[in-house]
Amino acid sequence: MLKRVILDKRGYMREVIAEIEAWRKEGKRVAIATNVKKDGASLRPLGAKMAMTTAQPRAGTGTTPKIAGSVTGGCIEGVVYEEAQAVIKSGTP
């Protein structure tokens, strides 16, 4: 069972904890990204979280990602997701 830990007072872990728990119950591996540096304008503040699990097969369209939360609000989410997939696959952060 995933330990319920709130990592900061702003509640960014709360945004993704339900999805993480559900994925773990399904036996899925999960990666969590955290916004630790902000350069220029960003829609998401420091500490924002994005949780991901492996892409799921989807009929006729390849795969669809399982994602909860956001670290940037859009512009580099795809890169974060790809890095997370590599971490999940290798088991090494």
PDB file of C-alpha atoms in Angstrom:
ATOM      1  CA  MET A   1       0.000   0.000   0.000  1.00  0.00           C
ATOM      2  CA  LEU A   2       1.283   3.442  -0.885  1.00  0.00           C
ATOM      3  CA  LYS A   3       2.079   5.458   2.207  1.00  0.00           C
ATOM      4  CA  ARG A   4       0.022   8.647   2.315  1.00  0.00           C
ATOM      5  CA  VAL A   5       2.650  11.345   2.544  1.00  0.00           C
ATOM      6  CA  ILE A   6       2.051  14.964   1.673  1.00  0.00           C
ATOM      7  CA  LEU A   7       5.377  16.285   0.447  1.00  0.00           C
ATOM      8  CA  ASP A   8       4.573  19.953   0.732  1.00  0.00           C
ATOM      9  CA  LYS A   9       2.033  22.298   2.285  1.00  0.00           C
ATOM     10  CA  ARG A  10       0.612  23.356  -1.084  1.00  0.00           C
ATOM     11  CA  GLY A  11      -0.905  19.926  -1.692  1.00  0.00           C
ATOM     12  CA  TYR A  12       0.693  19.033  -5.027  1.00  0.00           C
ATOM     13  CA  MET A  13       1.014  15.365  -4.028  1.00  0.00           C
ATOM     14  CA  ARG A  14      -2.720  15.361  -3.258  1.00  0.00           C
ATOM     15  CA  GLU A  15      -3.379  16.106  -6.935  1.00  0.00           C
ATOM     16  CA  VAL A  16      -1.996  12.729  -8.001  1.00  0.00           C
ATOM     17  CA  ILE A  17      -2.225  10.401  -4.980  1.00  0.00           C
ATOM     18  CA  ALA A  18      -5.565   8.768  -5.910  1.00  0.00           C
ATOM     19  CA  GLU A  19      -4.324   7.834  -9.383  1.00  0.00           C
ATOM     20  CA  ILE A  20      -1.017   6.533  -8.020  1.00  0.00           C
ATOM     21  CA  GLU A  21      -2.833   4.325  -5.520  1.00  0.00           C
ATOM     22  CA  ALA A  22      -5.161   2.952  -8.216  1.00  0.00           C
ATOM     23  CA  TRP A  23      -2.269   2.169 -10.575  1.00  0.00           C
ATOM     24  CA  ARG A  24      -0.292   0.471  -7.787  1.00  0.00           C
ATOM     25  CA  LYS A  25      -3.329  -1.680  -6.928  1.00  0.00           C
ATOM     26  CA  GLU A  26      -3.348  -2.760 -10.599  1.00  0.00           C
ATOM     27  CA  GLY A  27       0.310  -3.768 -10.212  1.00  0.00           C
ATOM     28  CA  LYS A  28       1.616  -0.952 -12.405  1.00  0.00           C
ATOM     29  CA  ARG A  29       4.963   0.776 -11.935  1.00  0.00           C
ATOM     30  CA  VAL A  30       4.723   4.540 -11.446  1.00  0.00           C
ATOM     31  CA  ALA A  31       7.080   7.489 -11.970  1.00  0.00           C
ATOM     32  CA  ILE A  32       6.570  10.894 -10.373  1.00  0.00           C
ATOM     33  CA  ALA A  33       8.060  14.103 -11.775  1.00  0.00           C
ATOM     34  CA  THR A  34       8.360  17.248  -9.657  1.00  0.00           C
ATOM     35  CA  ASN A  35       8.859  20.811 -10.864  1.00  0.00           C
ATOM     36  CA  VAL A  36      12.064  21.792  -9.027  1.00  0.00           C
ATOM     37  CA  LYS A  37      13.218  24.750 -11.130  1.00  0.00           C
ATOM     38  CA  LYS A  38      11.327  27.500 -12.873  1.00  0.00           C
ATOM     39  CA  ASP A  39      12.844  29.371 -15.819  1.00  0.00           C
ATOM     40  CA  GLY A  40      10.732  32.229 -17.110  1.00  0.00           C
ATOM     41  CA  ALA A  41       6.968  32.044 -17.271  1.00  0.00           C
ATOM     42  CA  SER A  42       5.383  28.768 -16.235  1.00  0.00           C
ATOM     43  CA  LEU A  43       1.767  27.899 -15.607  1.00  0.00           C
ATOM     44  CA  ARG A  44       2.700  25.514 -12.781  1.00  0.00           C
ATOM     45  CA  PRO A  45       4.559  26.517  -9.616  1.00  0.00           C
ATOM     46  CA  LEU A  46       7.583  24.873  -8.034  1.00  0.00           C
ATOM     47  CA  GLY A  47       6.588  21.626  -6.349  1.00  0.00           C
ATOM     48  CA  ALA A  48       3.915  20.730  -8.917  1.00  0.00           C
ATOM     49  CA  LYS A  49       3.713  16.962  -9.543  1.00  0.00           C
ATOM     50  CA  MET A  50       3.016  14.741 -12.546  1.00  0.00           C
ATOM     51  CA  ALA A  51       2.554  10.983 -12.082  1.00  0.00           C
ATOM     52  CA  MET A  52       2.769   8.538 -14.973  1.00  0.00           C
ATOM     53  CA  THR A  53       2.508   4.828 -15.555  1.00  0.00           C
ATOM     54  CA  THR A  54       3.280   2.768 -18.638  1.00  0.00           C
ATOM     55  CA  ALA A  55       1.280   3.455 -21.774  1.00  0.00           C
ATOM     56  CA  GLN A  56      -1.764   1.232 -22.210  1.00  0.00           C
ATOM     57  CA  PRO A  57      -2.671  -0.467 -25.521  1.00  0.00           C
ATOM     58  CA  ARG A  58      -5.644   1.166 -27.215  1.00  0.00           C
ATOM     59  CA  ALA A  59      -7.512  -0.408 -30.132  1.00  0.00           C
ATOM     60  CA  GLY A  60      -6.617   1.201 -33.457  1.00  0.00           C
ATOM     61  CA  THR A  61      -4.511   4.010 -32.012  1.00  0.00           C
ATOM     62  CA  GLY A  62      -1.435   2.390 -30.527  1.00  0.00           C
ATOM     63  CA  THR A  63      -1.131   3.375 -26.892  1.00  0.00           C
ATOM     64  CA  THR A  64      -2.551   5.994 -24.611  1.00  0.00           C
ATOM     65  CA  PRO A  65      -0.590   7.337 -21.665  1.00  0.00           C
ATOM     66  CA  LYS A  66      -1.805   7.214 -18.097  1.00  0.00           C
ATOM     67  CA  ILE A  67      -0.964  10.604 -16.604  1.00  0.00           C
ATOM     68  CA  ALA A  68      -2.132  12.538 -13.543  1.00  0.00           C
ATOM     69  CA  GLY A  69      -1.183  16.104 -12.706  1.00  0.00           C
ATOM     70  CA  SER A  70       1.124  18.453 -14.584  1.00  0.00           C
ATOM     71  CA  VAL A  71       4.542  20.004 -14.021  1.00  0.00           C
ATOM     72  CA  THR A  72       4.580  22.697 -16.707  1.00  0.00           C
ATOM     73  CA  GLY A  73       1.088  23.179 -18.036  1.00  0.00           C
ATOM     74  CA  GLY A  74       1.930  21.895 -21.492  1.00  0.00           C
ATOM     75  CA  CYS A  75       5.098  22.856 -23.315  1.00  0.00           C
ATOM     76  CA  ILE A  76       7.425  20.072 -22.141  1.00  0.00           C
ATOM     77  CA  GLU A  77       4.986  17.510 -20.740  1.00  0.00           C
ATOM     78  CA  GLY A  78       5.770  15.140 -23.632  1.00  0.00           C
ATOM     79  CA  VAL A  79       9.487  15.168 -22.821  1.00  0.00           C
ATOM     80  CA  VAL A  80       8.754  14.579 -19.135  1.00  0.00           C
ATOM     81  CA  TYR A  81       6.496  11.658 -20.081  1.00  0.00           C
ATOM     82  CA  GLU A  82       9.164  10.077 -22.325  1.00  0.00           C
ATOM     83  CA  GLU A  83      11.778  10.374 -19.569  1.00  0.00           C
ATOM     84  CA  ALA A  84       9.338   8.818 -17.099  1.00  0.00           C
ATOM     85  CA  GLN A  85       8.753   5.875 -19.438  1.00  0.00           C
ATOM     86  CA  ALA A  86      12.520   5.271 -19.576  1.00  0.00           C
ATOM     87  CA  VAL A  87      12.707   5.380 -15.768  1.00  0.00           C
ATOM     88  CA  ILE A  88       9.784   2.971 -15.404  1.00  0.00           C
ATOM     89  CA  LYS A  89      11.334   0.578 -17.913  1.00  0.00           C
ATOM     90  CA  SER A  90      14.830   0.665 -16.384  1.00  0.00           C
ATOM     91  CA  GLY A  91      13.799   0.946 -12.746  1.00  0.00           C
ATOM     92  CA  THR A  92      16.533   3.571 -12.292  1.00  0.00           C
ATOM     93  CA  PRO A  93      15.743   7.253 -11.641  1.00  0.00           C
TER      94      PRO A  93
END
